[in-house]
mmCIF file of C-alpha atoms in Angstrom:
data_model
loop_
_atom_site.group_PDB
_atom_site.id
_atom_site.type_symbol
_atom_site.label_atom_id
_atom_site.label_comp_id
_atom_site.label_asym_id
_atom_site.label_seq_id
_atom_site.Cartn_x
_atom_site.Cartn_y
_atom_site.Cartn_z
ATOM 1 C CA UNK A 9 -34.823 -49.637 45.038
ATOM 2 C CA UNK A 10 -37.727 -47.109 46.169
ATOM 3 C CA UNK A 11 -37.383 -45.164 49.394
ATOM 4 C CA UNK A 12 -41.157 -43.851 50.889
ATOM 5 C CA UNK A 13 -40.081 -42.061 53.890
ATOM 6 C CA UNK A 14 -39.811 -38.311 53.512
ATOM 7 C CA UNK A 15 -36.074 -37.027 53.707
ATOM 8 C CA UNK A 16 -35.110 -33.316 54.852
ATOM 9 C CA UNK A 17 -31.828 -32.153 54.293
ATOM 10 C CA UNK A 18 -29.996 -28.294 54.343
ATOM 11 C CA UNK A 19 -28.103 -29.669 51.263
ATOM 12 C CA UNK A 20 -28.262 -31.324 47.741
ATOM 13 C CA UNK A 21 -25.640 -34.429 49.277
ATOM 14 C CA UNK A 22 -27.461 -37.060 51.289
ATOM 15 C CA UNK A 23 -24.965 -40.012 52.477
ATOM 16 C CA UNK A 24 -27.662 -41.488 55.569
ATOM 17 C CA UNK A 25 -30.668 -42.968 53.037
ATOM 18 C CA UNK A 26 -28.420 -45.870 52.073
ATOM 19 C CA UNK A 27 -26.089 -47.293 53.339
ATOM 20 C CA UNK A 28 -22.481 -46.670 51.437
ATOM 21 C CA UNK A 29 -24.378 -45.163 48.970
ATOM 22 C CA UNK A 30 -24.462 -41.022 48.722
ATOM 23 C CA UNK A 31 -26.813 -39.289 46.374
ATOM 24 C CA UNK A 32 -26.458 -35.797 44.732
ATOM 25 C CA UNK A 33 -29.436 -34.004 43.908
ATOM 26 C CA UNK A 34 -29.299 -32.388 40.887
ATOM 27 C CA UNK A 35 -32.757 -31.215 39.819
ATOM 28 C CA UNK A 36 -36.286 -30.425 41.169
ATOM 29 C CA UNK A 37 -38.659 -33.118 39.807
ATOM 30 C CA UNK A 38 -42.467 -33.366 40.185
ATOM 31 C CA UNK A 39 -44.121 -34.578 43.247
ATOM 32 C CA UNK A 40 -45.085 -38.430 43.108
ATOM 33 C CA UNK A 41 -43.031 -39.080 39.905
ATOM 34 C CA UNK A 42 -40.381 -41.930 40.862
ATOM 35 C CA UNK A 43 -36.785 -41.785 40.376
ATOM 36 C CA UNK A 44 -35.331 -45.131 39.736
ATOM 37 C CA UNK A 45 -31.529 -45.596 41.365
ATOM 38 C CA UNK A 46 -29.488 -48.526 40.072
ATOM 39 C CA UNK A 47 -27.131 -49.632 41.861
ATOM 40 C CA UNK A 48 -24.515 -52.090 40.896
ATOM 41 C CA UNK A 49 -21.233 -54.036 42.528
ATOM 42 C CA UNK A 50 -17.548 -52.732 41.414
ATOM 43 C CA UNK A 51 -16.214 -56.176 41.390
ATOM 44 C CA UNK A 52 -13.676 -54.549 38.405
ATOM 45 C CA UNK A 53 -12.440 -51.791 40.517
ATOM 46 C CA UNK A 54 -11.931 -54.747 43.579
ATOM 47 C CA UNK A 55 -10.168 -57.124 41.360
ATOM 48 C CA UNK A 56 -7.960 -54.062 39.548
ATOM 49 C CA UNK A 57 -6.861 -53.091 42.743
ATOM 50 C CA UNK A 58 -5.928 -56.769 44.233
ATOM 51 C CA UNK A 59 -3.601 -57.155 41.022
ATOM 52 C CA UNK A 60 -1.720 -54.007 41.619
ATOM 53 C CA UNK A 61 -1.623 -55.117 45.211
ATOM 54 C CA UNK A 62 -0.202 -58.447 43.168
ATOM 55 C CA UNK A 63 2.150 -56.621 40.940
ATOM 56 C CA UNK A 64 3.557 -54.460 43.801
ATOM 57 C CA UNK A 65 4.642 -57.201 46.447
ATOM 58 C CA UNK A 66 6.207 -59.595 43.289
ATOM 59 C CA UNK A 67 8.133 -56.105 42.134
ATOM 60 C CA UNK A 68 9.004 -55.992 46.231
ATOM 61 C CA UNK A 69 10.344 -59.746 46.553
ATOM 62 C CA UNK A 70 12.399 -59.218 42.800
ATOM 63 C CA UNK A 71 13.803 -56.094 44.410
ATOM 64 C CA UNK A 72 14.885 -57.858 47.999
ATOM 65 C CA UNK A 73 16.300 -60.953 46.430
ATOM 66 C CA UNK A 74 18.596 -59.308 43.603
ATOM 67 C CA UNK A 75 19.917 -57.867 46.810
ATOM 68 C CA UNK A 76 20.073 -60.706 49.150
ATOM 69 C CA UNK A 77 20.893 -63.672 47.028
ATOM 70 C CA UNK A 78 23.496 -64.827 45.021
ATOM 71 C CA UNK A 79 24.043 -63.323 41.116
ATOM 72 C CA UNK A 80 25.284 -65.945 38.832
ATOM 73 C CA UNK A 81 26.363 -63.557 36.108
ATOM 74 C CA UNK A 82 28.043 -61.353 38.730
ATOM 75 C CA UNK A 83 29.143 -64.516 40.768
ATOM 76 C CA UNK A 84 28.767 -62.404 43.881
ATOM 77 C CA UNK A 85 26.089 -61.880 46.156
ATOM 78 C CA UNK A 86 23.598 -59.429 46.771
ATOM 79 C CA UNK A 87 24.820 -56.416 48.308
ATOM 80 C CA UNK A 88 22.536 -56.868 51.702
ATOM 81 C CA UNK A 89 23.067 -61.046 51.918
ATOM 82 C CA UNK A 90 24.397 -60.406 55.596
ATOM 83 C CA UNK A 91 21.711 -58.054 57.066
ATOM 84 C CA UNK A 92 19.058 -60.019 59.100
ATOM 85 C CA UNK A 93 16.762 -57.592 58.565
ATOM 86 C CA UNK A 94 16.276 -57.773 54.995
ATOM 87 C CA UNK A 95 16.548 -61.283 54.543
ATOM 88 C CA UNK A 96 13.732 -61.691 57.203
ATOM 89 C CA UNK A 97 11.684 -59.238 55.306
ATOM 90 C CA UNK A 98 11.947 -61.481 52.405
ATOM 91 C CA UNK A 99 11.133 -64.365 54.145
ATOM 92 C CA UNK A 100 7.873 -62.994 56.324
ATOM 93 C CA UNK A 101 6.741 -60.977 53.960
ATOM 94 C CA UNK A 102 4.522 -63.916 52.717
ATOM 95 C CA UNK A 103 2.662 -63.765 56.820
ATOM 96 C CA UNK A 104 -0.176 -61.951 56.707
ATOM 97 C CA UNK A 105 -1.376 -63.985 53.255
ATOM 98 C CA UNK A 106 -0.832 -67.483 54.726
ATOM 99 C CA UNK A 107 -3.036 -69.540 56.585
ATOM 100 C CA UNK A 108 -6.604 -68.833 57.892
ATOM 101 C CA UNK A 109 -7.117 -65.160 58.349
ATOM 102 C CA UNK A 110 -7.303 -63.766 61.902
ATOM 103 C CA UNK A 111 -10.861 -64.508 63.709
ATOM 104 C CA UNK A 112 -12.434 -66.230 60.392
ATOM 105 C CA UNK A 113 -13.118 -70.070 61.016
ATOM 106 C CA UNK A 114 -14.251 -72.550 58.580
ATOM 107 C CA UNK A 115 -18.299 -71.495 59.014
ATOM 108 C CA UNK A 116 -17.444 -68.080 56.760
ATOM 109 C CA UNK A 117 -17.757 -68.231 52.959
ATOM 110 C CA UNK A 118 -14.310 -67.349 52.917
ATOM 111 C CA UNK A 119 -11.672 -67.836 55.727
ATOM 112 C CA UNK A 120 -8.073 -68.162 53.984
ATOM 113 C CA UNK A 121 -6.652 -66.084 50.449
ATOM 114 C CA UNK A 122 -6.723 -68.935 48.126
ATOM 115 C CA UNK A 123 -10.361 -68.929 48.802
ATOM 116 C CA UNK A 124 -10.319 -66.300 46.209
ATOM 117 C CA UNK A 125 -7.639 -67.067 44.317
ATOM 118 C CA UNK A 126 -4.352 -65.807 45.736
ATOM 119 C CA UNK A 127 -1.556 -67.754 46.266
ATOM 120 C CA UNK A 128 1.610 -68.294 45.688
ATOM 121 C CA UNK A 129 4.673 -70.189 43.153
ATOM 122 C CA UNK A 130 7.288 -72.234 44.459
ATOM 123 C CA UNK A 131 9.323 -69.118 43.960
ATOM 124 C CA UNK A 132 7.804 -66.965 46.381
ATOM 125 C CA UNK A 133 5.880 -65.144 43.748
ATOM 126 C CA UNK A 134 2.491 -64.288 44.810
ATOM 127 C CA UNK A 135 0.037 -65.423 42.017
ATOM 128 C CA UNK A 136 -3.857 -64.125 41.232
ATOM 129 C CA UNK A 137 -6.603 -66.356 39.113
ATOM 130 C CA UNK A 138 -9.268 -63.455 38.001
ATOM 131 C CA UNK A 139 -11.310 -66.351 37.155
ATOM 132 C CA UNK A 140 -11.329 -67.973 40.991
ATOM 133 C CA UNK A 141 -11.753 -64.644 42.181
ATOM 134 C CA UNK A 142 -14.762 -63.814 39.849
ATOM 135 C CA UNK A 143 -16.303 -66.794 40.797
ATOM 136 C CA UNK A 144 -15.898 -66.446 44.328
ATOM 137 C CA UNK A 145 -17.200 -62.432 44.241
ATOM 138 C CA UNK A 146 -20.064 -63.838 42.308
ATOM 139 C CA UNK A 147 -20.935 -66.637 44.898
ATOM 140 C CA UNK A 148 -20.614 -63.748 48.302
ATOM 141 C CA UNK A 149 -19.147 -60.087 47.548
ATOM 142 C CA UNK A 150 -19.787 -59.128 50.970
ATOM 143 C CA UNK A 151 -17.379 -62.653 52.030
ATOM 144 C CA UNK A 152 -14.958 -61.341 49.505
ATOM 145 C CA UNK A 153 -14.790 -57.665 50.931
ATOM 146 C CA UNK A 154 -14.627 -58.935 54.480
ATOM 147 C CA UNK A 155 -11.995 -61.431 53.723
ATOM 148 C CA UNK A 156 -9.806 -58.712 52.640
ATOM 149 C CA UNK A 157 -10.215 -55.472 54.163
ATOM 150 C CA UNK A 158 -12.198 -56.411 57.915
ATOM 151 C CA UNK A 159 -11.191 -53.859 60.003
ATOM 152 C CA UNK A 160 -11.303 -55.809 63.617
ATOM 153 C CA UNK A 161 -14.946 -56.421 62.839
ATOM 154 C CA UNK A 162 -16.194 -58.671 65.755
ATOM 155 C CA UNK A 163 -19.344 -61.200 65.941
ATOM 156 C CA UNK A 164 -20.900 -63.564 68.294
ATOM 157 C CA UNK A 165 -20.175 -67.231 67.554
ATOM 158 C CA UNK A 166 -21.029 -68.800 71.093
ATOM 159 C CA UNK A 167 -23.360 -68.000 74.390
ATOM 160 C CA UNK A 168 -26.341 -65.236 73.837
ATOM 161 C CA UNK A 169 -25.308 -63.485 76.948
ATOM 162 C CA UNK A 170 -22.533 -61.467 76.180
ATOM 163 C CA UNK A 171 -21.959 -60.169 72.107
ATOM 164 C CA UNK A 172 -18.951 -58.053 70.678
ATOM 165 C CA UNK A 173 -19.782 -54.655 70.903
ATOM 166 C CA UNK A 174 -16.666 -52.643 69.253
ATOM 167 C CA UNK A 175 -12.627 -53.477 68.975
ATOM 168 C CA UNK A 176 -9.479 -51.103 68.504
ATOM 169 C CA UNK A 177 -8.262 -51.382 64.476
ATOM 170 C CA UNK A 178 -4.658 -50.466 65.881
ATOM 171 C CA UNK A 179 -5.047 -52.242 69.520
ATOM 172 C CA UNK A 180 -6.687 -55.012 69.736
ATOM 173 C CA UNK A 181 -5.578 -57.980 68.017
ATOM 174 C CA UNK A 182 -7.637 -60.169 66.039
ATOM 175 C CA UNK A 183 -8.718 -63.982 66.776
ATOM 176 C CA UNK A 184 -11.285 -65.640 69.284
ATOM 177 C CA UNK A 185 -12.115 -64.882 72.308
ATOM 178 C CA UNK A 186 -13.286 -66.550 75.633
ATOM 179 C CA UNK A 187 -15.666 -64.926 78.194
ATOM 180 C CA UNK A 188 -16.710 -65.696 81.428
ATOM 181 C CA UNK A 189 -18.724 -63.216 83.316
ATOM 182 C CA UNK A 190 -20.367 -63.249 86.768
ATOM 183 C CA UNK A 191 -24.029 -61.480 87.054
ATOM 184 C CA UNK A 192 -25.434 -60.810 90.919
ATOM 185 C CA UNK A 193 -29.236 -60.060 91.804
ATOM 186 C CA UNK A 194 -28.010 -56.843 94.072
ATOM 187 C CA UNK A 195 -30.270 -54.507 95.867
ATOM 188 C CA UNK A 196 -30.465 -52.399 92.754
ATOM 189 C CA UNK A 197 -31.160 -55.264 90.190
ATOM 190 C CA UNK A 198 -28.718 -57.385 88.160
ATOM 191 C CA UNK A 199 -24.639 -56.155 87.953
ATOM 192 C CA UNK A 200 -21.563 -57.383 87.011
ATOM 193 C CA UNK A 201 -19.781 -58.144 89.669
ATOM 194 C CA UNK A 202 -16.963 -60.619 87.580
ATOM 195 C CA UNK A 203 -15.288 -60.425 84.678
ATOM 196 C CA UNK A 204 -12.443 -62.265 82.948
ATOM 197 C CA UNK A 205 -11.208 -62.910 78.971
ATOM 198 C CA UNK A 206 -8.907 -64.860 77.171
ATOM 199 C CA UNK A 207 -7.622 -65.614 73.652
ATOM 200 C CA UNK A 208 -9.399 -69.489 73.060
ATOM 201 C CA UNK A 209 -5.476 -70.375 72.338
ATOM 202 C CA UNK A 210 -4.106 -69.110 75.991
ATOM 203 C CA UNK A 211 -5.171 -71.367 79.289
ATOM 204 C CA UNK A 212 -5.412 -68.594 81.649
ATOM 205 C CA UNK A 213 -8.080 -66.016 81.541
ATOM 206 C CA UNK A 214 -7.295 -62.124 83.289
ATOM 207 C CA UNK A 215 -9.834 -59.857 84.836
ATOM 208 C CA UNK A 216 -11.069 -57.465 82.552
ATOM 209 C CA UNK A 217 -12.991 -54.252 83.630
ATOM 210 C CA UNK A 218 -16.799 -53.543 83.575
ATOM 211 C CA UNK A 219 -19.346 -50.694 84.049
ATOM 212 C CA UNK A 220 -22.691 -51.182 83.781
ATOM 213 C CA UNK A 221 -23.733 -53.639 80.964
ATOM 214 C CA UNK A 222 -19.718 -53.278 79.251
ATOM 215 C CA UNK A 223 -16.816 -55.600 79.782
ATOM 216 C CA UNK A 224 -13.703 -53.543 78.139
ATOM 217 C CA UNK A 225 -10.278 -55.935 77.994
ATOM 218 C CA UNK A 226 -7.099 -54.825 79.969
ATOM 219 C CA UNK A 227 -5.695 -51.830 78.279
ATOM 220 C CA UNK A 228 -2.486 -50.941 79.924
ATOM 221 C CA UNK A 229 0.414 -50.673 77.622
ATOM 222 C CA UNK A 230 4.505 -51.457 78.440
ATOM 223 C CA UNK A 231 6.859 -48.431 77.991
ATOM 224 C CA UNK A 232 7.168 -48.770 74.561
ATOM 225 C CA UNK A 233 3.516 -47.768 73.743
ATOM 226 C CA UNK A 234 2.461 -51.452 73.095
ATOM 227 C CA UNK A 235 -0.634 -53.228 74.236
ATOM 228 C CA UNK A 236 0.297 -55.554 77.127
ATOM 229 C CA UNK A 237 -2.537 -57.836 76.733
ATOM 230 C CA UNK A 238 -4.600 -58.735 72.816
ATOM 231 C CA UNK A 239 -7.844 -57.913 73.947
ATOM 232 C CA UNK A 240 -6.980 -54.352 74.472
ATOM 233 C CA UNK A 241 -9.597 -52.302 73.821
ATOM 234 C CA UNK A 242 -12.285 -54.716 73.055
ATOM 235 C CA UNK A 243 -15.600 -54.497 74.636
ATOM 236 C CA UNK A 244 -18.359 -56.844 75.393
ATOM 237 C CA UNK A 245 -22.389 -56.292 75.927
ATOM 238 C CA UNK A 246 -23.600 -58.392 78.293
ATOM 239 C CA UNK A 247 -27.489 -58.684 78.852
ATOM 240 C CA UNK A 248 -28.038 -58.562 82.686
ATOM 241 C CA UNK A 249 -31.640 -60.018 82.472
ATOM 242 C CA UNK A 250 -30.668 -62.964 83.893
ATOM 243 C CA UNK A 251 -28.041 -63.696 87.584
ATOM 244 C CA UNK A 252 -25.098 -66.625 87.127
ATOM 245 C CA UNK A 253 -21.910 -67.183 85.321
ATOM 246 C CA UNK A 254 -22.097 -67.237 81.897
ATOM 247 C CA UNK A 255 -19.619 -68.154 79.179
ATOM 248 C CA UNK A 256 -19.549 -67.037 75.990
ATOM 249 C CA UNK A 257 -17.193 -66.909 72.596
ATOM 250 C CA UNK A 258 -16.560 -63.810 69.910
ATOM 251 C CA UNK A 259 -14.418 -63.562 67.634
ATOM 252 C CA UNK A 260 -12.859 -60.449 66.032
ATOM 253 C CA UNK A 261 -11.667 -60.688 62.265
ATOM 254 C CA UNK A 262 -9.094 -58.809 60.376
ATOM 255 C CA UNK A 263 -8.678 -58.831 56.929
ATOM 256 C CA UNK A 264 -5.567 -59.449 54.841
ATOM 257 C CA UNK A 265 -5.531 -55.846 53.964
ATOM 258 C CA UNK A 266 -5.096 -55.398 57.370
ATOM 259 C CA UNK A 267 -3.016 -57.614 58.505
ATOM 260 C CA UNK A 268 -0.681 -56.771 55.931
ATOM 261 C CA UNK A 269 -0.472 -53.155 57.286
ATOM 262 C CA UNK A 270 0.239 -54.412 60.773
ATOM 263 C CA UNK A 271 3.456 -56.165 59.100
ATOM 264 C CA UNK A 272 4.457 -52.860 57.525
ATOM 265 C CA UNK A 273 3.874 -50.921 60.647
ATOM 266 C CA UNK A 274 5.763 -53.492 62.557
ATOM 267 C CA UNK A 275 8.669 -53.389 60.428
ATOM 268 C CA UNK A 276 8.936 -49.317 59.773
ATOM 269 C CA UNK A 277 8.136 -48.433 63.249
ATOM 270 C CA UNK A 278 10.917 -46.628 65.367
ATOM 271 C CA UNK A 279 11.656 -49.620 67.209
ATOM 272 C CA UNK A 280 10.423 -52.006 64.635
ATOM 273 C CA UNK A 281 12.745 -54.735 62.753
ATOM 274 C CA UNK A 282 14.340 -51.937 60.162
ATOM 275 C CA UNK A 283 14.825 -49.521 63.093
ATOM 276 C CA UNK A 284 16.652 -52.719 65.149
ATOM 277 C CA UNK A 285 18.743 -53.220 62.135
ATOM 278 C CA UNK A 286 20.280 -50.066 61.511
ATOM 279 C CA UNK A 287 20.730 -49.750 65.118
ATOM 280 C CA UNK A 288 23.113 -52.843 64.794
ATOM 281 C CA UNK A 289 24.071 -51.655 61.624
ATOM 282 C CA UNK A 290 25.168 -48.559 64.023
ATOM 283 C CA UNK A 291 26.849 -50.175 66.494
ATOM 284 C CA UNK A 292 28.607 -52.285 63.666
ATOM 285 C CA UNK A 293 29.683 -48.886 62.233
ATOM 286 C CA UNK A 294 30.770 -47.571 65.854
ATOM 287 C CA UNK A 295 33.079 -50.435 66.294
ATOM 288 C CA UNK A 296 34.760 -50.885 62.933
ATOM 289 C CA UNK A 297 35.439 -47.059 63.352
ATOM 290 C CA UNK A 298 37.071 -47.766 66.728
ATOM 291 C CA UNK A 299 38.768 -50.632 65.517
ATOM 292 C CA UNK A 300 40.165 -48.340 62.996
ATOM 293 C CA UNK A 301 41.127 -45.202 65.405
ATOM 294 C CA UNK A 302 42.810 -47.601 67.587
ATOM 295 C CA UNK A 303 44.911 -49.528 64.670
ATOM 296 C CA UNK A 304 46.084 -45.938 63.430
ATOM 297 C CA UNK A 305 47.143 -44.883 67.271
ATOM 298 C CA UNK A 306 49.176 -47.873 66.483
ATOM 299 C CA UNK A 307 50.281 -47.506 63.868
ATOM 300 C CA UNK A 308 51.956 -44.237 64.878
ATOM 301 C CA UNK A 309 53.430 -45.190 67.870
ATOM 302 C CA UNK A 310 54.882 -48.126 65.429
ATOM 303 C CA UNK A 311 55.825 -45.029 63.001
ATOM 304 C CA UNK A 312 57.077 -42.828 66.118
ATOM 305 C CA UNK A 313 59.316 -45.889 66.987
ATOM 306 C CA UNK A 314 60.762 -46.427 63.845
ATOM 307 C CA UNK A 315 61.399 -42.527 63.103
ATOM 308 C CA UNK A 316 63.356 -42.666 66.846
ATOM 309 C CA UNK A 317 65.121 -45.804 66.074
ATOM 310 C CA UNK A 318 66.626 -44.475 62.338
ATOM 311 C CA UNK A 319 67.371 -41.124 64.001
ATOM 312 C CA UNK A 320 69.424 -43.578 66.555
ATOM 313 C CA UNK A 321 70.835 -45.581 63.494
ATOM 314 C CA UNK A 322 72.042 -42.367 61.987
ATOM 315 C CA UNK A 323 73.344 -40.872 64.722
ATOM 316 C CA UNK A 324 75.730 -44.200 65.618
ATOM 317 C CA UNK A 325 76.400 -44.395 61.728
ATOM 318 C CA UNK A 326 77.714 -40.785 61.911
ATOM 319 C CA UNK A 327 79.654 -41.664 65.040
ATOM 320 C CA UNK A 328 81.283 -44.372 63.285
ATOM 321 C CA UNK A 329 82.109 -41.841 60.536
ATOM 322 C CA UNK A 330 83.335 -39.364 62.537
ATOM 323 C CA UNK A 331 85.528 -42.620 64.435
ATOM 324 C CA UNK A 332 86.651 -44.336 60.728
ATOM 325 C CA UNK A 333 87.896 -40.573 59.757
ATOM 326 C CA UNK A 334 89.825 -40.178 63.141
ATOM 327 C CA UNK A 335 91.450 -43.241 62.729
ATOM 328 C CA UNK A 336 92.377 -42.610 58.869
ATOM 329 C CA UNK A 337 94.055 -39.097 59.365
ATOM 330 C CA UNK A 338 96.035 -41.112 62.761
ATOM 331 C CA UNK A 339 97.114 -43.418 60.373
ATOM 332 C CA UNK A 340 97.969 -40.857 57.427
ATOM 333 C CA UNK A 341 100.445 -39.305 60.298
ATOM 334 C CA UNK A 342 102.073 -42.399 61.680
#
């Protein structure tokens, strides 16, 4: 790798000569003598890290279903077999590694997990072949990287009008898009004057917004903080050399990585599913504990009752005394 161009820096760390590469200067060397950098692909640190990714979600799924399911040596079940919430955890936890990744068709090197080989046992154990995945890092590293960890990473796949030009990691939600855009010859040159955008699954498009050459998605949000709408965020380039409608296709892609993290986030939010279950779990709680209050208010009115009625029963008993002694000491004098 040789760089020619003539780099000035104020410091010995330069991270802008290559890309995701940084280089620390260490020593002064003489003036025309080359430096040779070797640079070289970390497919062990990739493939370490996707088997303790491995290892953690098998030790999660052992965890949730000595909890959920039935114990044959114990002969009872798992301690949370009735809460929803866990038992859909267990179930859905398997989502964001099945299927073909968000906004990756069948044209990329790699579009679905098993492409590198993750997948799973007829247990619900999530399995990894190091050979599979070697062979597949060998064929396209960059596929491999991009298959798992695309950030909302966006490309053009139809219509040389309008290209992806950026998308929201936490907003905007990954898949294809549809584009339809209007372009007037005004007074002062070519403008957008129409915009709309759809997912390619949905039948209806909605206006989106534009200013100047950008097309940005509706990104209103409902009272919870969520996006109304997936393209949220996204924005389009359009080139204005030319006055029509166009229509055009992108596509933004999320890795598993990511999609994974959505799940998490979804489920450990405030109002996510593990915040919905305790709230239940709460109310649950709220009404056994009334149920309870209310069965020991009755309970001593019963007890109240009883204590009146023996006071009664003693108090006629003692009359009845007092009466059989009367009649004893009248009968002692006859």
């Amino acid at each position: 790798m040789c760089i020619r161009d003539r780099l000035n820096r104020n410091g010995n760390s330069i991270s802008d000569a290559l890309s995701g590469i940084t280089l620390n200067l260490k020593d002064v060397t003489e003036v025309g003598d080359p430096i040779d950098i070797t640079v070289t692909r970390d497919t062990a640190s990739v493939q370490s890290k996707i088997q303790s990714m491995v290892t953690a979600y098998n030790e999660l799924i052992t965890f949730l279903a000595q909890k959920t399911e039935y114990n044959d040596e114990t002969k009872e079940m798992g301690i949370l077999s009735t809460d929803i919430a866990t038992s859909l955890i267990k179930t859905q936890m398997r989502e964001p590694f099945i299927g073909v990744a968000a906004g990756f068709t069948d044209e990329d090197t790699f579009f679905q997990i098993s492409d590198i080989g993750i997948s799973f046992d007829g247990d619900g154990m999530m399995e990894f072949d190091t050979g599979e995945f070697n062979e597949a890092i060998a064929e396209d590293f960059t596929a491999v990287l991009e298959l798992l960890g695309a950030t909302k990473s966006g490309d053009t796949i139809e219509g040389a009008t309008i290209e992806f030009y950026s998308a929201n990691d936490k907003y905007t939600t990954a898949g294809t898009y549809d584009i339809e855009v209007t372009i007037e010859d005004l007074e002062e040159g070519n403008v957008i004057t129409g915009a709309k955008i759809k997912l390619s699954t949905e039948s209806t498009y909605r206006d989106a917004t534009y200013s100047g050459n950008l097309i940005t998605g509706d990104s209103t949000f409902d009272d919870n903080g969520r996006p109304l709408y997936p393209e949220n965020a996204l924005q389009l380039s359009v080139d204005l050399t030319s006055a029509g409608t166009f229509t055009g296709s992108i596509r933004v892609k999320q890795g598993m990585v990511g999609a994974l993290e959505d799940f998490l986030d979804e489920i450990l939010k405030t109002n996510g599913r593990i915040g919905i279950a305790e709230d239940i779990l709460d109310d649950q709680i709220r009404q056994m504990e009334d149920t309870i209050e209310r069965e020991e208010d009755r309970l001593e009115d019963v007890e109240a009752r009883l204590i009146a009625k023996f006071a009664r029963l003693e108090k006629t008993l003692s009359l009845l005394q007092q009466q059989f002694g009367a009649v004893g000491i009248f009968q002692l004098l006859e």
